[in-house]
XYZ file of C-alpha atoms in Angstrom:
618
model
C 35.834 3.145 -34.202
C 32.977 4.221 -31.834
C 33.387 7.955 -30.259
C 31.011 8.268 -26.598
C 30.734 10.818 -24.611
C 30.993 9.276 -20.777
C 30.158 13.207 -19.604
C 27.313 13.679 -16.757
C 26.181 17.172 -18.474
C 26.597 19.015 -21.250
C 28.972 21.857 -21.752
C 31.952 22.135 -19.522
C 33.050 20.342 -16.684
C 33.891 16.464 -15.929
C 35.200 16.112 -19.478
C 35.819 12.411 -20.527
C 35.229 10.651 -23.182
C 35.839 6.812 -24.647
C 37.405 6.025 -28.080
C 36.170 2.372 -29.132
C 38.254 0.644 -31.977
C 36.809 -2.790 -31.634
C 40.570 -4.335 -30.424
C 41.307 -1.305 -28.027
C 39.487 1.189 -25.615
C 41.035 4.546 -24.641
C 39.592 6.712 -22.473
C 40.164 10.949 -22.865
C 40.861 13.136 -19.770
C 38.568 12.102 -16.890
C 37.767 15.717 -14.793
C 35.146 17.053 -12.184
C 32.265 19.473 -13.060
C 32.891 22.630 -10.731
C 29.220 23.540 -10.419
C 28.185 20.019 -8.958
C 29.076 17.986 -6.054
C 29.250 14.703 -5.066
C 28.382 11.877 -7.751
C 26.583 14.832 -9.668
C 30.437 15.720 -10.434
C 31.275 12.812 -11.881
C 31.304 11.588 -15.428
C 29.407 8.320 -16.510
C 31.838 5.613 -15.462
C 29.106 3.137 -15.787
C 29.045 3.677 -20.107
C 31.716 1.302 -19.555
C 32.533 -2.411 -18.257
C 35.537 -2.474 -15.329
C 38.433 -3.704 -16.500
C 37.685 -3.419 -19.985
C 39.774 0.100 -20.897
C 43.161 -0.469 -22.527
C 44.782 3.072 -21.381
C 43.809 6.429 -20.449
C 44.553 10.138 -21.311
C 45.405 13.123 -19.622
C 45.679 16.171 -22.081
C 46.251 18.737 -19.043
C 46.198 19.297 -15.275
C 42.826 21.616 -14.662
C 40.699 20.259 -12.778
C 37.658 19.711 -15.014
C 39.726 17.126 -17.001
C 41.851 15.440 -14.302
C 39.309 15.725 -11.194
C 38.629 11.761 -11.633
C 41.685 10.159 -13.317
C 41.677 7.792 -9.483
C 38.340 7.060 -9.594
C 39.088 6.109 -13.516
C 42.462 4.006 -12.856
C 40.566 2.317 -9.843
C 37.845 1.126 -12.224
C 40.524 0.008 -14.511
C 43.395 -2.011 -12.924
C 45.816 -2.649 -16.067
C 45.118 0.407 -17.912
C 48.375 3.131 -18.058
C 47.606 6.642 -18.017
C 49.328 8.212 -20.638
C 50.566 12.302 -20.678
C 53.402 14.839 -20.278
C 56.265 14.600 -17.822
C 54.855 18.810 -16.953
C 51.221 17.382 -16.580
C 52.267 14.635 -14.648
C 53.757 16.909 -11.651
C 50.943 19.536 -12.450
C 47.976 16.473 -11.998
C 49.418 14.989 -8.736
C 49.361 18.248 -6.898
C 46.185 19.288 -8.310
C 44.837 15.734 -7.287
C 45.906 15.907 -3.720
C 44.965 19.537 -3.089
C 41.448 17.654 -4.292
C 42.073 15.713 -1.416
C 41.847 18.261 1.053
C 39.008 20.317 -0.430
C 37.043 17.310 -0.848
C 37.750 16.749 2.903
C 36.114 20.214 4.124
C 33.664 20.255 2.201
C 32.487 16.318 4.090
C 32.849 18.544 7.558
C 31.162 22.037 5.889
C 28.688 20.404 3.552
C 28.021 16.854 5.990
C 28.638 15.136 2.391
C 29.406 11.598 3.704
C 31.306 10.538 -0.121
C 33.521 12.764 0.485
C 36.548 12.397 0.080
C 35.897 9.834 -3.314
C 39.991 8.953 -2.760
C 42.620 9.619 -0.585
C 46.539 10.530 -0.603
C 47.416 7.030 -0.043
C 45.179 5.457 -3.250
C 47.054 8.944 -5.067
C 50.465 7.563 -4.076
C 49.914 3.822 -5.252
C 48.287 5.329 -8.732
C 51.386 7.365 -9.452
C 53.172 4.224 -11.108
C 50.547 4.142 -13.458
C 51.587 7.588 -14.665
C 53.340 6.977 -18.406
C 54.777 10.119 -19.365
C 55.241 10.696 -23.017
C 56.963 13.564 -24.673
C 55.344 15.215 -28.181
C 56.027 14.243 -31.298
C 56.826 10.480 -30.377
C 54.409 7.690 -31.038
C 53.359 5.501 -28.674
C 50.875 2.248 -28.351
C 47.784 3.072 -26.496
C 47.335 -0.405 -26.266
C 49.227 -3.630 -25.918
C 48.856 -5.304 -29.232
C 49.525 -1.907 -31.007
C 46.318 -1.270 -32.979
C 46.107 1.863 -31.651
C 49.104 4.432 -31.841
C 49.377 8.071 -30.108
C 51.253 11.429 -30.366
C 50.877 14.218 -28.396
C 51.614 17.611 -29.457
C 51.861 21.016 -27.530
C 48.466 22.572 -27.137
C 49.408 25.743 -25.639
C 47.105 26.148 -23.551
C 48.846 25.658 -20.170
C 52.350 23.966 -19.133
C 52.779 20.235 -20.619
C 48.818 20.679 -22.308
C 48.523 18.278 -25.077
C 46.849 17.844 -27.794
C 46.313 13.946 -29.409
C 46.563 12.227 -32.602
C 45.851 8.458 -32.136
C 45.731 6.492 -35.656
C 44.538 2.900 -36.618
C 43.762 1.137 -39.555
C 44.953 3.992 -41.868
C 42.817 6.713 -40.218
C 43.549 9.381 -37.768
C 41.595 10.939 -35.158
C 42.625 14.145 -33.354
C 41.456 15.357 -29.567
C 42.634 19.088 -29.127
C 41.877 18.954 -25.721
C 42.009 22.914 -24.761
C 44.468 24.584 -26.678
C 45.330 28.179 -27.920
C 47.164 29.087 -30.648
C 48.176 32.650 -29.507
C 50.349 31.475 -27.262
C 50.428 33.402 -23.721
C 52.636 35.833 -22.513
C 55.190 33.095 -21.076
C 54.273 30.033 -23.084
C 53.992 29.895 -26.689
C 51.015 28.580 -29.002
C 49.670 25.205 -30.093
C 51.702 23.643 -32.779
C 48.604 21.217 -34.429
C 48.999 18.799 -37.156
C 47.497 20.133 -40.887
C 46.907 17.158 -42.432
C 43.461 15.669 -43.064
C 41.980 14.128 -39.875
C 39.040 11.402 -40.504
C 37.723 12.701 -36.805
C 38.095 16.033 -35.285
C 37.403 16.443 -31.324
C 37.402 20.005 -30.142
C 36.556 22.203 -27.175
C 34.301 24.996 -28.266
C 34.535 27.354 -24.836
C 34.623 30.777 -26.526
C 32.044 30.234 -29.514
C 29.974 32.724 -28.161
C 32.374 35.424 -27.224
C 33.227 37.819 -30.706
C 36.521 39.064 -29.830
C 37.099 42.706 -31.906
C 38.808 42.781 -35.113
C 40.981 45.282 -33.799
C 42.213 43.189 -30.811
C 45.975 42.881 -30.519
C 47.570 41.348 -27.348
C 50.293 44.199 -27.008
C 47.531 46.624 -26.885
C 45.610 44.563 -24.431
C 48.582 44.143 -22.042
C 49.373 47.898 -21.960
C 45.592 48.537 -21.169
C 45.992 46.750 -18.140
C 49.196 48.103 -17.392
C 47.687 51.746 -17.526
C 44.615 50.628 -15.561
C 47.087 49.318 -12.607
C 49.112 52.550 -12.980
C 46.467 54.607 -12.192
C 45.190 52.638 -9.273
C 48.252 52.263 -7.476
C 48.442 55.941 -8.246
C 45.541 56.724 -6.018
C 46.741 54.568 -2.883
C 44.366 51.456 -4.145
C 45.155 47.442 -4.649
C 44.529 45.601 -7.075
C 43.506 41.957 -6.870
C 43.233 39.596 -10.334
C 41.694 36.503 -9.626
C 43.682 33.860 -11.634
C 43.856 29.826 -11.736
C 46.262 28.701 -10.234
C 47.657 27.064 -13.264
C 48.309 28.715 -16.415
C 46.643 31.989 -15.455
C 48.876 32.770 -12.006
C 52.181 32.310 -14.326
C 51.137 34.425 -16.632
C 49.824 37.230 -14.908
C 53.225 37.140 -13.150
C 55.294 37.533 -15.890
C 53.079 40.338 -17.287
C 53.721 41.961 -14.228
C 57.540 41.509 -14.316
C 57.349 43.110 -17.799
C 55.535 45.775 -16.844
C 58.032 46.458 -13.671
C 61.125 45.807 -16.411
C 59.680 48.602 -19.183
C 59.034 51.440 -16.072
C 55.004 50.826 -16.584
C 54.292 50.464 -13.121
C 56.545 51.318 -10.090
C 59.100 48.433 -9.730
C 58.737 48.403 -5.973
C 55.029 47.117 -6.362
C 54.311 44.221 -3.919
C 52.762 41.299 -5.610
C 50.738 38.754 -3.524
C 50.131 35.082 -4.846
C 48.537 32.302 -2.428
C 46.493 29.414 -2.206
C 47.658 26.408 -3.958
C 49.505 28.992 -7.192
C 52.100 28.825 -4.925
C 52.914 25.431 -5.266
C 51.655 25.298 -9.024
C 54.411 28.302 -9.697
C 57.228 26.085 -8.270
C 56.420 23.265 -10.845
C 56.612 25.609 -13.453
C 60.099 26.575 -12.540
C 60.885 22.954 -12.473
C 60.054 22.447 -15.651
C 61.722 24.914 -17.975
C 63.416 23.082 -20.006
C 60.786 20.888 -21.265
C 58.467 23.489 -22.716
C 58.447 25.867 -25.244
C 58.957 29.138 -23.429
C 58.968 33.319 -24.822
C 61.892 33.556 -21.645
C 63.463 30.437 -21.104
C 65.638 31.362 -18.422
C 63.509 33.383 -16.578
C 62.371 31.473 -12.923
C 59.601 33.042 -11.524
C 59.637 32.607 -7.475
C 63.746 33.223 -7.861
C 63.691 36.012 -10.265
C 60.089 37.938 -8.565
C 60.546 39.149 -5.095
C 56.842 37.998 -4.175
C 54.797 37.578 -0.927
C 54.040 34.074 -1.187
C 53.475 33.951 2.683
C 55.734 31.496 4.133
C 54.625 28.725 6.457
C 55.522 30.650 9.476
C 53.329 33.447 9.141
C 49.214 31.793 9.656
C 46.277 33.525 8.957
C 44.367 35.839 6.614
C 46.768 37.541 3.262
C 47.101 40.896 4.647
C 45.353 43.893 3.084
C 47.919 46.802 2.073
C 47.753 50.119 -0.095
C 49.797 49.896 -3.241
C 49.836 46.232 -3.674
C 48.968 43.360 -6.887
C 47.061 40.424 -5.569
C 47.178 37.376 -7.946
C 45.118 34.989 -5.927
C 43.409 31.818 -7.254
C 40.178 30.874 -8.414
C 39.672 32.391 -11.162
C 36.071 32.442 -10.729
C 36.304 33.449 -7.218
C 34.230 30.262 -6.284
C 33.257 30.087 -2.365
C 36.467 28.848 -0.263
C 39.029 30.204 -2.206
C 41.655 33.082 -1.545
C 40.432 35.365 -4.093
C 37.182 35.171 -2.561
C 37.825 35.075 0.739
C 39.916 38.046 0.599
C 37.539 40.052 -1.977
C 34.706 39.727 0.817
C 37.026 41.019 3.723
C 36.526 44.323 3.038
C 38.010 44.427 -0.648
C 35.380 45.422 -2.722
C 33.634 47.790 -0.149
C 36.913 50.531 -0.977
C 36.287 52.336 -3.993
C 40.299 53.056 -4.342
C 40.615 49.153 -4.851
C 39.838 47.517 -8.638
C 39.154 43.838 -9.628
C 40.657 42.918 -12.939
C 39.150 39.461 -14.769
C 41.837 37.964 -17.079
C 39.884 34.683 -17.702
C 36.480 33.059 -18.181
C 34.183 33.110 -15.465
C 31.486 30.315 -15.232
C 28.101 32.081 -14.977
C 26.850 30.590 -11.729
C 30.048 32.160 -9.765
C 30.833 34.894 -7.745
C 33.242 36.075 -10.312
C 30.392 36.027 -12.927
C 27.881 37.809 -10.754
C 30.530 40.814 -10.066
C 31.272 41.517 -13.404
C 27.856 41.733 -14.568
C 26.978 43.909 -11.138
C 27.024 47.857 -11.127
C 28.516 50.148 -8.398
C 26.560 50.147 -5.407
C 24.797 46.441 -5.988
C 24.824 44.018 -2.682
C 26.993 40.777 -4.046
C 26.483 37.614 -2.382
C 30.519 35.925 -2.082
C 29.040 33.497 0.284
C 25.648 31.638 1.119
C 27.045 31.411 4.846
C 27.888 35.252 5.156
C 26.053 38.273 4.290
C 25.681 40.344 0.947
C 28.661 42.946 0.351
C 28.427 46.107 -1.536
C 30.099 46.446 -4.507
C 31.822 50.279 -4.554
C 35.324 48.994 -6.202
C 36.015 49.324 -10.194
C 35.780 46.159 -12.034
C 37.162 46.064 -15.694
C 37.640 42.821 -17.561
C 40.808 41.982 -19.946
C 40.765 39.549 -22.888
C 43.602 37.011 -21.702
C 42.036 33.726 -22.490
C 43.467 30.813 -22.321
C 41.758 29.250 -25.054
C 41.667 29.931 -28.576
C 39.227 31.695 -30.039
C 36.387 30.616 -32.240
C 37.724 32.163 -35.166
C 41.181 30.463 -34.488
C 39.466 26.854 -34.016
C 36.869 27.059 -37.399
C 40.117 28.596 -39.291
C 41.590 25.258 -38.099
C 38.835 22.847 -38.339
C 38.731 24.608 -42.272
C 42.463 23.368 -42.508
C 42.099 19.790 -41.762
C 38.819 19.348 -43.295
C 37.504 16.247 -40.664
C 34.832 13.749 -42.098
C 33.043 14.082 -38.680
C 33.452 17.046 -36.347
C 32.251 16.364 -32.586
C 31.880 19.605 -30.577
C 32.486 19.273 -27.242
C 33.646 21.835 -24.034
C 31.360 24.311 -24.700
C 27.705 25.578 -23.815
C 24.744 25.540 -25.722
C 25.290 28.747 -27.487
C 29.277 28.102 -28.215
C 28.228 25.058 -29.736
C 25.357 26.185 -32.102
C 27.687 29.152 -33.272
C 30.079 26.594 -34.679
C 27.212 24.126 -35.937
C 26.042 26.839 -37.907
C 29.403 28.002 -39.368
C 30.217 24.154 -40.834
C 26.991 24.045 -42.395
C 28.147 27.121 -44.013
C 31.088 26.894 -44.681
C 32.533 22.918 -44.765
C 29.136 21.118 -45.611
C 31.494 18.020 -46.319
C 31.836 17.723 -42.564
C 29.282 16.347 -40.391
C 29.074 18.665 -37.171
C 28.070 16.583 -34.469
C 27.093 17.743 -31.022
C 27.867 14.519 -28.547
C 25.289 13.032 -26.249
C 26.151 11.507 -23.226
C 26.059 7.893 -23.198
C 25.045 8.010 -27.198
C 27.527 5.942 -29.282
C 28.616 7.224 -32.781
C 30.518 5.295 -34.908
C 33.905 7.363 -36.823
C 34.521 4.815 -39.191
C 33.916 0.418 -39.053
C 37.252 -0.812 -37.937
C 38.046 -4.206 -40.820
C 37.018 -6.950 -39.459
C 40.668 -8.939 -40.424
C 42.245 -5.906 -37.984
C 40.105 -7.486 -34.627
C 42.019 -10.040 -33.488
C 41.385 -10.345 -29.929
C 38.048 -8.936 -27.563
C 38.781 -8.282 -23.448
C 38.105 -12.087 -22.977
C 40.492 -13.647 -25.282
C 43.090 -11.254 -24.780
C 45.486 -13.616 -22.811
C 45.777 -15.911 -26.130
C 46.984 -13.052 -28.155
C 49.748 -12.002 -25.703
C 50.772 -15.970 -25.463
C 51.357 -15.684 -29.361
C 53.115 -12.232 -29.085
C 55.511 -13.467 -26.369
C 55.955 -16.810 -29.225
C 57.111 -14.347 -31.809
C 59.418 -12.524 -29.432
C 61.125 -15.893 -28.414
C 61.252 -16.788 -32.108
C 62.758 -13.505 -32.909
C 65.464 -13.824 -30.257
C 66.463 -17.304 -31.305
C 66.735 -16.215 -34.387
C 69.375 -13.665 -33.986
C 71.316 -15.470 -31.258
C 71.881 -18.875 -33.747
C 72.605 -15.991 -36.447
C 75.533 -14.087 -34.235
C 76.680 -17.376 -33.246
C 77.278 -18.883 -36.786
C 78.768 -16.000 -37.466
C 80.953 -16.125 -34.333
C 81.713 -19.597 -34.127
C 84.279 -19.917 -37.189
C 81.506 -20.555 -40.317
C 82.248 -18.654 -42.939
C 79.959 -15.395 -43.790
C 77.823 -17.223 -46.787
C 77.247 -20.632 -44.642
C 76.149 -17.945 -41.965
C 73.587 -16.290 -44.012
C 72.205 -19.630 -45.623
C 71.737 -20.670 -41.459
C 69.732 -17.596 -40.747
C 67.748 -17.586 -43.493
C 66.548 -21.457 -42.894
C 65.867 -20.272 -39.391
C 63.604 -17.048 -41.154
C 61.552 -19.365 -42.957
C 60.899 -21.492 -40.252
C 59.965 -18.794 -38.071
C 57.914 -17.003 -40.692
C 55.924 -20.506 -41.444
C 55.617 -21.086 -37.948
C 54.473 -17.705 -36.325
C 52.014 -15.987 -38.929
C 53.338 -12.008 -38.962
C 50.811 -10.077 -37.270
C 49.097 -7.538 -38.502
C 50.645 -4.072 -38.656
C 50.554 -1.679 -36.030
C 49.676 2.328 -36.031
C 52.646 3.193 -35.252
C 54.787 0.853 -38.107
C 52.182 0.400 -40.881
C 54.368 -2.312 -42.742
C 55.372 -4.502 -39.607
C 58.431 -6.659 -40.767
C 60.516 -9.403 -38.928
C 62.961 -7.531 -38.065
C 65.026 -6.905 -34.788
C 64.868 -3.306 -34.999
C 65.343 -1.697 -32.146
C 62.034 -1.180 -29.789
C 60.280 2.231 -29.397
C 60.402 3.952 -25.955
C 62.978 2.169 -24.552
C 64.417 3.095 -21.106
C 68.057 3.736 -21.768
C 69.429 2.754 -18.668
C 68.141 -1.466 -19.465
C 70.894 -1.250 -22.136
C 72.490 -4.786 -22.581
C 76.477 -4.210 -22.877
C 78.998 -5.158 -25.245
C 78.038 -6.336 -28.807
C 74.337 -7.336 -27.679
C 72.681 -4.048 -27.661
C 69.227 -5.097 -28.957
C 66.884 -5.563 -26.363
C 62.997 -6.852 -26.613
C 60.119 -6.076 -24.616
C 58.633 -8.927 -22.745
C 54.524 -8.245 -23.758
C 53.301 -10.672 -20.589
C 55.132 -8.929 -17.931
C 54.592 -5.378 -19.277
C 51.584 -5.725 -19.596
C 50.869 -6.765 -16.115
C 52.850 -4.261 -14.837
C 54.324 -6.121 -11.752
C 56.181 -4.070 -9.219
C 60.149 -4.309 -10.086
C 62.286 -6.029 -7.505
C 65.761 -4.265 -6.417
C 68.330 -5.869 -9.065
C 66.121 -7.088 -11.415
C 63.945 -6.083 -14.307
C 61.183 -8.308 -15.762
C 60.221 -6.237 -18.192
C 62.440 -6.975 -21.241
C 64.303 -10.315 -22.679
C 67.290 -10.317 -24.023
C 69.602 -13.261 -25.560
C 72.494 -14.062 -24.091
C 75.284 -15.629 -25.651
C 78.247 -15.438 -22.489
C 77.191 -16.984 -19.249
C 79.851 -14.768 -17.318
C 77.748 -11.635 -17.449
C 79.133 -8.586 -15.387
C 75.890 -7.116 -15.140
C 73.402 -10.158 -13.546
C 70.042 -9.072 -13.313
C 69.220 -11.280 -10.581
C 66.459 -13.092 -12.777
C 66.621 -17.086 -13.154
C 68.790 -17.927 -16.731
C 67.583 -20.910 -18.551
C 71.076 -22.114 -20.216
C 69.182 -25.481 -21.245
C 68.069 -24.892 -24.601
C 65.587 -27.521 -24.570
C 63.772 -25.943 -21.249
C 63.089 -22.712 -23.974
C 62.001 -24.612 -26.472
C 59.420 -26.190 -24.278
C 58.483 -22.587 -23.123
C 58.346 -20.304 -25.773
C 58.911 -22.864 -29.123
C 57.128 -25.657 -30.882
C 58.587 -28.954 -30.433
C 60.155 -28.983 -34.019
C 61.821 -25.460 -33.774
C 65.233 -25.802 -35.051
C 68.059 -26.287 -31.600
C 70.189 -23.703 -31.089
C 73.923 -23.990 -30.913
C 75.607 -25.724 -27.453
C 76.333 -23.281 -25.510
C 73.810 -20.206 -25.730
C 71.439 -18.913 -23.441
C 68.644 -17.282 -22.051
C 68.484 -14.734 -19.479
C 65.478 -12.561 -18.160
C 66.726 -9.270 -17.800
């Protein structure tokens, strides 16, 4: 197994990196660095051949790990993207609100690349989008060397963290997580076993959060602090992402209204594209793990969301909460838009940070300003001065560093790579495993550099990229065999033999098969691989066969190609057919001459099955 890092720069930003087995290629999370434009904001798609990636891997919706996933999928025709039905809604919107920004900044900038896709290449790519749920394995890639789970990373709504396993070992991505929890969602829920590879984000190894630092006490700082402005006739704008940091400001807020800590008649403000981000997270309350499950927060908050009819700048009042996205208060935003319109120039008015702030931002540059400094919000306008009160609140979204080395402690990984984190986050935690878990090699990625996690056995690579049609000719073989198999089984049974003539006729048929069609090796996901017609994994429910034939296979060739699906019929699963009178036709060609399958799927001396059964392509 080879770990590479495809990103452009070090630290964080365009996250994305490939997982090499030898048999399979995955690629993690694919995003765009926020400092950089143009190519500069891409990761290092060229580290790896077109066509040669197996599937990809969303962990979460932010930008600087979703930014590319087109670009990505383009590169890659057959390759799924696999992630959370939350993340799924959360990426699209995020990916055509891309779109449009990408699109002013080619008129503002004159950047000709721009836009690097469009909402039509979006719209074609959603098929592509797998969703998986946590806690259920899944191949990551067709011949199922490779097998997946995703568990809840708690870091935003549907984040994931990965386990993928082969050959006996496991490797975990943590993606950004945070084991806290927030004030609507709750915490990461990690695996504890022994990992032979441990990938994690390192944002906050160079913040030291104090020992005496409880979250209750945090929230009713900030509660006090927009007490007393309102108090005094000010307004107070937090500049939040608009996902994960919007929601949970707002249901602070909504507690704080609830318990009488600030006047329940406080307008609230959101805008910009949390909005749109807030709807999705009503949408999907029931799948995720929630403090208030029943609490919706456009139907339950009466905000100022500023409806479609009413145009132009978010209007300035006395008295008001102004949750407005980025976080960072980057140039062409509504937090920083708004800030420079006279915002921070009234000393009644306060700017609370709930987040992390990149250094090179506005954000950044006005908390480490004093009162009275001239802030630049914009190249294109002119400096502002700075008379408001700025106060900063420790509401991360990510874990912190004392959280992740008590973890990587736990699962004691053979190699530790450090990734999503700056220089000085990542030498803090270099210098605590040298310490403290000198079994572990601390590794600190460079782009493009391959390093191997462990040598995959050579008996285990059956196939490369250009051979990989032969191996999917012999998997559709076994399926066939299978499938005979069981239908000259039922049909002994069925057709008056008695039970131990039955058995004796299946089990000549399973020693032909099992001479003929060597069993393949065993898969991630089921170790001991038997021949069996167990019933497949991830199954859509509604391709159910009826009556007695409930077993249903998955055809490997036209999965894996991935074909659109015509109305009335399905080519994505076989299933033997023993009645020709089916109520439910699929629309798909039946082959009721026995001889035409043998020809097809069977060697010429494959034993005949009874007059009278059939094929059908479901």
């Amino acid at each position: 197994m080879i770990f590479k890092s495809l990103c452009r720069h070090a630290g964080i930003g365009a996250n994305s990196y490939l997982l090499d087995s030898g048999t399979a290629r995955v690629v993690l999370d694919s995003g765009m660095h926020p400092k950089h434009e143009g190519l500069e904001a891409l990761p290092h798609f060229e580290y790896v051949e077109e066509g040669t990636v197996d599937s990809a891997v969303l962990t979460h919706a932010h930008l600087d790990h979703t930014g590319t996933i087109p670009l990505l999928l383009k590169r890659h025709p057959s390759a799924p993207l696999y992630l959370t039905p939350a993340t799924r809604d959360l990426a699209i919107a995020m990916l055509h609100n891309s779109v449009n920004v990408m699109s002013s900044k080619r008129i503002e900038l004159g950047m000709e690349e721009y836009p690097l896709f469009h909402h039509e290449e979006l719209e074609e790519l959603e098929s592509r989008f797998e969703t998986r749920h946590y806690e259920r394995p899944f191949d990551l890639d067709p011949a199922g060397t490779l097998c997946g789970t995703f568990h809840d990373a708690g870091h935003i709504l549907g984040s994931a963290a990965i386990t993928i396993e082969g050959a006996g070992k496991r490797v975990l991505y943590t993606g950004d997580i945070s084991f806290a929890g927030h004030t609507l969602l709750k915490g990461a829920t990690l695996p504890e076993q022994h990992v032979d590879a441990l990938i994690v984000e390192t944002t906050r190894g160079a913040q030291d959060r104090c020992a005496k630092y409880t979250r209750a006490a945090e929230e009713r700082r900030i509660a006090d602090a927009i007490r007393a402005v309102i108090d005094r006739r000010g307004s107070v704008l937090i500049p939040v992402f608009a996902i994960g940091k919007t929601q949970e400001v707002l249901t602070m807020v909504q507690n704080f209204k609830n318990k009488k800590l600030i006047p329940r008649k406080t307008p609230v403000y959101i805008g910009g594209l949390s909005t749109k981000m807030t709807m999705i997270y009503d949408r999907n309350i029931k799948g995720s793990r929630r403090h208030y499950p029943d609490f919706e927060i456009l139907q339950d908050m009466k905000l100022e969301v500023g409806n479609r009819k009413r145009r132009g700048p978010i209007p300035l009042h006395p008295g008001c909460i102004y949750a407005l996205s980025s976080g960072m208060m980057s140039e062409n935003t509504a937090s920083n838009t708004f800030a420079a319109q006279g915002f921070i120039e009234n000393p009644k008015n306060a700017i609370f940070f709930v987040g992390y702030t990149d250094s090179a931002t506005p954000g950044a540059r006005i908390k480490a300003a004093q009162k009275g400094d001239l802030i630049t919000m914009d190249a294109r306008l002119p400096r502002v001065p700075l008379l408001c009160d700025v106060d900063t609140f420790d509401f991360s979204g990510h874990a912190t560093r004392e959280e992740i080395l008590a973890y990587i402690l736990k699962v004691k990984p053979t190699k530790t790579f450090l990734v999503h984190g700056d220089d000085d986050a990542v030498a803090w935690f270099s210098a605590q495993l040298k310490e403290l878990l000198p079994s572990t090699e601390a590794i600190v990625p460079v782009p493009g550099q391959e390093y191997t996690i462990w040598n995959y056995p050579s008996h285990l690579i059956m196939m490369s990229h250009s051979t990989e049609h032969y191996v999917w000719k012999h998997r559709i073989m076994v399926t066939a065999a299978r499938c005979h198999l069981r239908s000259a089984r039922i049909r002994d049974r069925r057709g008056g033999a008695s039970m131990a003539q039955g058995n004796e006729r299946g089990m000549q048929h399973r020693r032909f098969f099992r001479s003929t069609f060597p069993l393949r090796e065993p898969s991630a996901c089921h170790p001991q691989r038997r021949w069996t017609t167990a019933k497949p994994r991830n199954r859509p429910t509604s391709l159910r066969t009826r009556g007695p034939y409930r077993r249903t296979f998955f055809c490997p060739i036209h999965h894996r190609a991935r074909r659109p699906i015509p109305r009335g019929r399905c080519p994505t699963i076989i299933t033997p057919s023993l009645h020709r009178g089916s109520r439910r036709s699929c629309g798909m060609p039946r082959m009721d001459n026995a001889s035409r399958v043998r020809c097809a799927h069977l060697p010429e001396n494959a034993p005949r099955r009874p007059t009278g059964s059939s094929w059908c392509i479901r």
